[in-house]
Coordinates of C-alpha atoms in Angstrom, one line a residue:
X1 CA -27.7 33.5 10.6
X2 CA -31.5 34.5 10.4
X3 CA -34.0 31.8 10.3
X4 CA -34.4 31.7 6.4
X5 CA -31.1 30.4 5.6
X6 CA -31.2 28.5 8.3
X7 CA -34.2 26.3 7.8
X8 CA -33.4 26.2 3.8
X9 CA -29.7 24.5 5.4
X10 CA -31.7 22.1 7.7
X11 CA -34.1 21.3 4.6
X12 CA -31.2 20.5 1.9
X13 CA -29.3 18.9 4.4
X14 CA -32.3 16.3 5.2
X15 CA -33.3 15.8 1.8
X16 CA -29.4 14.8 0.5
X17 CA -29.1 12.6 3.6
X18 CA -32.4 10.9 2.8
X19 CA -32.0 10.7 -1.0
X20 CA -28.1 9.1 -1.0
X21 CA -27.1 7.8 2.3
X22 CA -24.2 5.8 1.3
X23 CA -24.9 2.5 0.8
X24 CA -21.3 1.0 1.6
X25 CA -18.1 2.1 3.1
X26 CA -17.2 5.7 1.6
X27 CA -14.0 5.6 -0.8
X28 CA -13.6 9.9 -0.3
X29 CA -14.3 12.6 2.2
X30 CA -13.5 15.7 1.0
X31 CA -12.9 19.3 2.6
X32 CA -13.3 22.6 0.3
X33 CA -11.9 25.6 2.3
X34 CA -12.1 28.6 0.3
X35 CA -9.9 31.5 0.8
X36 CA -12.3 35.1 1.6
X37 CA -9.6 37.0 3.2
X38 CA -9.4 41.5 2.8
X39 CA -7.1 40.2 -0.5
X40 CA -10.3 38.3 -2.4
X41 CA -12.6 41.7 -3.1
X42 CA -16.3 41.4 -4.0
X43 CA -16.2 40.7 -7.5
X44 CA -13.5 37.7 -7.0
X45 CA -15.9 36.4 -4.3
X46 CA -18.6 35.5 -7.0
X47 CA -16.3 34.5 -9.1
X48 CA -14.9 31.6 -6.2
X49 CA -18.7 30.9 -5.9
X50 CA -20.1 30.1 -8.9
X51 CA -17.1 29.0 -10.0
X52 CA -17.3 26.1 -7.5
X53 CA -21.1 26.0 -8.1
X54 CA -20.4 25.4 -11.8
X55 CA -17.4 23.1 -11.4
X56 CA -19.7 20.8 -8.4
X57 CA -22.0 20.4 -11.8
X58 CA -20.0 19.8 -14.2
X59 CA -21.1 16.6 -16.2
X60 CA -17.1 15.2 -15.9
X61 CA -17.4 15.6 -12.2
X62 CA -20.5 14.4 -11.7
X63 CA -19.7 11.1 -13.5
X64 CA -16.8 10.8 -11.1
X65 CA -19.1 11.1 -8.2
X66 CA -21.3 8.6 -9.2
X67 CA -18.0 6.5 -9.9
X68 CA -17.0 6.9 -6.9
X69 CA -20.4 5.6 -5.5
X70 CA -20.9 8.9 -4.0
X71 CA -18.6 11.1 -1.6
X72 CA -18.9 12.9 1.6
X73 CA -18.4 16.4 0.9
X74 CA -17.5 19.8 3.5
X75 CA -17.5 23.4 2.6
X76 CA -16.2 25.9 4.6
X77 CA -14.5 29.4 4.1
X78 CA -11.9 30.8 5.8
X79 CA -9.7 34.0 6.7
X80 CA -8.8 35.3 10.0
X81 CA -7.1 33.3 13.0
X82 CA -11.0 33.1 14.7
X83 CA -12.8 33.1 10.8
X84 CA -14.1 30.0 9.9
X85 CA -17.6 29.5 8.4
X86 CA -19.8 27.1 7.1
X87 CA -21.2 26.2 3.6
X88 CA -22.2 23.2 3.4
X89 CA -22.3 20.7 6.8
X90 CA -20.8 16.9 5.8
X91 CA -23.4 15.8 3.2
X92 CA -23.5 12.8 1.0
X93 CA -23.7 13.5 -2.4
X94 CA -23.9 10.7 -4.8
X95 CA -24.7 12.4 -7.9
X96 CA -26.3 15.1 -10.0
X97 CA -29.2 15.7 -8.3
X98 CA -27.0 15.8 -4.9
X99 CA -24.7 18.3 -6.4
X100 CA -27.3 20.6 -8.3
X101 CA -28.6 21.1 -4.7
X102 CA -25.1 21.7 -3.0
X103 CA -24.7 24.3 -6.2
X104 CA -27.6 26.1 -5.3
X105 CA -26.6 26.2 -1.7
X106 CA -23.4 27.9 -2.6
X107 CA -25.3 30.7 -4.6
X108 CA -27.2 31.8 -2.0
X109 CA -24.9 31.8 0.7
X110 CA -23.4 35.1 1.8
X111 CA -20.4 36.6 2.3
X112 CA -19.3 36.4 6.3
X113 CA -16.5 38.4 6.3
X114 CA -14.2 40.5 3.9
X115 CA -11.6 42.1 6.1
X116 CA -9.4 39.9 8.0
X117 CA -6.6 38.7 7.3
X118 CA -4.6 35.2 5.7
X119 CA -4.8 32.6 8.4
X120 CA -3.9 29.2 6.5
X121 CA -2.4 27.8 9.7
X122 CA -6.3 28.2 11.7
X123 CA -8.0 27.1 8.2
X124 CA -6.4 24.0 7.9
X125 CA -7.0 23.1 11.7
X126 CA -9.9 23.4 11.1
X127 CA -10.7 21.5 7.9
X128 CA -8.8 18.6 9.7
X129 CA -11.0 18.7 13.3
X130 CA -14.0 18.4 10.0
X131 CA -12.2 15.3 9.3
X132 CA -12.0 14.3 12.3
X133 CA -16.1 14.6 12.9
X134 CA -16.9 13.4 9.4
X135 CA -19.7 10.7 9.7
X136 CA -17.4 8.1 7.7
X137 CA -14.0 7.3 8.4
X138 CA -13.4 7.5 4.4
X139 CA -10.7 5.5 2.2
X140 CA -9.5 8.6 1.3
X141 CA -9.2 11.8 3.2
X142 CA -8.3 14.9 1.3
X143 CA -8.4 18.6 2.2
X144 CA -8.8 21.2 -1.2
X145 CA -7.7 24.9 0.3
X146 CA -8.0 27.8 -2.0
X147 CA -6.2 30.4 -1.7
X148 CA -4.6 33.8 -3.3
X149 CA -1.9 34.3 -0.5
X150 CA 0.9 32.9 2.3
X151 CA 0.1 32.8 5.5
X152 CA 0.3 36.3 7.4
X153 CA -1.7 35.8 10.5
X154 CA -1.3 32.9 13.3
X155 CA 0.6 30.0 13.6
X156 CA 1.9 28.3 10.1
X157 CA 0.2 25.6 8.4
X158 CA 3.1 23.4 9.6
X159 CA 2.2 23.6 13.5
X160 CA -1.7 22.8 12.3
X161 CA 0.5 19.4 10.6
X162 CA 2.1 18.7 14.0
X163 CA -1.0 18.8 15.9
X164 CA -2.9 16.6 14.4
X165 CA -2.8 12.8 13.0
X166 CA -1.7 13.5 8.8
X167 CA -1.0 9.9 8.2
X168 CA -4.4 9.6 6.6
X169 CA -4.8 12.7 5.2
X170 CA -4.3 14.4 1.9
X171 CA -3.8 18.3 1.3
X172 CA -3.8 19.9 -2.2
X173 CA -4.0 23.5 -3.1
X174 CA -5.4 25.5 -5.7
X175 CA -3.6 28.8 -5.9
X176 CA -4.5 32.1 -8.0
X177 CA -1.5 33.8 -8.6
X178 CA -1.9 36.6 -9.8
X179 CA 0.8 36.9 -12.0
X180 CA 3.0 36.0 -8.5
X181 CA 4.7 32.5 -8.4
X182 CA 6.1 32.9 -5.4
X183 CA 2.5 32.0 -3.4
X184 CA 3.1 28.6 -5.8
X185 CA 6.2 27.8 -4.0
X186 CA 4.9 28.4 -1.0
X187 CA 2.1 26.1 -1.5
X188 CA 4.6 23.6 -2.7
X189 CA 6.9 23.9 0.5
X190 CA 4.5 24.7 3.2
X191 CA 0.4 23.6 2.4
X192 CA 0.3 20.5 0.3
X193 CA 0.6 17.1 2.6
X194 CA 0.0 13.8 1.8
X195 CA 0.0 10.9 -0.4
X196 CA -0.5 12.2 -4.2
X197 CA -0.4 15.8 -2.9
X198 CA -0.3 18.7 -5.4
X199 CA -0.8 22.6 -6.8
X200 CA -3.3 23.4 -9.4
X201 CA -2.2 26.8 -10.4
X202 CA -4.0 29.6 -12.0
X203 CA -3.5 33.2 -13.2
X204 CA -6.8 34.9 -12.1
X205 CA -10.0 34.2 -10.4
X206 CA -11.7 34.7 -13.8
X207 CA -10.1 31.0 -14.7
X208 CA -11.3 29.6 -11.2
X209 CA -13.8 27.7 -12.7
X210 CA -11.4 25.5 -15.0
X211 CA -9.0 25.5 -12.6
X212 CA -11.6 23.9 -9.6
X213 CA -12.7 21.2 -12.0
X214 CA -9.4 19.9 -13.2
X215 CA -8.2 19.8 -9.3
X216 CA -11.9 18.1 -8.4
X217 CA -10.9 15.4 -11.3
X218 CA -7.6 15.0 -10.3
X219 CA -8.6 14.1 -6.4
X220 CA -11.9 11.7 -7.5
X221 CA -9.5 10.1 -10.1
X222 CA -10.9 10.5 -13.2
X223 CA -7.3 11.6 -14.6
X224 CA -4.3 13.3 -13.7
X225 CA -2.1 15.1 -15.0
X226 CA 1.4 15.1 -16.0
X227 CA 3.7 18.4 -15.5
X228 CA 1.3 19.9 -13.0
X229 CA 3.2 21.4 -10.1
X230 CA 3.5 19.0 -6.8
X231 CA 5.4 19.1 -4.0
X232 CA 7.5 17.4 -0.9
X233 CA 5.3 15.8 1.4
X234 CA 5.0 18.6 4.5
X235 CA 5.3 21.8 5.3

């Protein structure tokens, strides 16, 4: 990482800690892992990006944020067994102002990696060990992994469930298909985990954006939705 990015990192994570440090006991930590394995090319990159950036923004989310009292909030992306890399470090975000910044973060972060392969199993051990080292011990704990693919690489999502303490913790998925239902089912069988756990589906990572605002409603509560796909609890 050069020094630029670096120091603009330490500055926005200062300036959100000192602008909303949570003033009571936290009611959601949330992980985003986002999925920039050899199968996600450039263009679908900056579509996962802004998408996120614009669906962190959106005035519906950011009314459930502030309804919510604020959130703790990791960002992370993902491929390989050893490809794991960070966004955005825990950071309280308690509104629009919070999650403008955390936008703008996400634009000008780049790319890590773009050729290894789908490791869901090292991804989700690692969102949960972020869990683990979150400042808060939240109401809620809840892990959001994007992803185009099944596992391919490394030890199953499952064995990352064993390993660690789930009694706490929430696992939903969003899924681009593709046009391919069967990385849906696998989702459904194998990722999600948890109280409430469930899929939010889409075709293409031109929707991404829709589909990343509905899920980010869904998990602060501000609706849900009946008919959307969900799942056993497990892998």
């Amino acid at each position: 990482m050069t020094p630029r990015p670096f120091l603009r990192r330490m500055a926005l994570t200062a300036g959100l800690a000192l602008a909303a440090a949570p003033a009571a006991a936290c009611k959601l930590a949330l992980v985003l892992a986002l999925d920039v394995s050899a199968s996600v090319d450039a263009r679908e990159y900056d579509l996962q990006q802004e998408g996120l950036a614009r669906a962190l923004t959106d005035p519906e989310v950011v009314g459930a944020v502030e309804a919510q009292g604020g959130i703790w909030l990791s960002i992370f992306e993902w491929s390989g067994a050893r490809h794991q890399y960070e966004q955005l470090p825990w950071t309280f975000v308690a509104g629009g102002a919070a999650l403008a910044a955390v936008a703008g973060e996400l634009r000008a972060t780049p790319r890590q990696v773009a050729e290894f392969p789908t490791s869901l199993g090292y991804a989700l051990g690692h969102a949960l060990n972020l869990l683990k080292a979150a400042p808060e011990t939240c109401d809620r704990q809840v892990i959001d992994v994007s992803g185009d693919g099944v596992n391919n690489d490394g030890f199953p999502p499952a064995s990352a469930y064993v390993a660690h303490d789930m009694s706490l913790v929430t696992v939903n998925g969003l899924v681009i298909t593709d046009g391919d239902p069967t990385v849906v089912r696998y989702y459904l069988q194998s990722v999600i985990q948890g109280p409430g756990a469930f899929v939010q589906p889409t075709n293409s990572y031109n929707d991404y954006e829709e589909a990343m605002r509905r899920k980010l409603l869904r998990e602060l509560g501000a609706f849900s939705y009946v008919g959307l796909p969900t799942g056993p609890q497990g892998g």
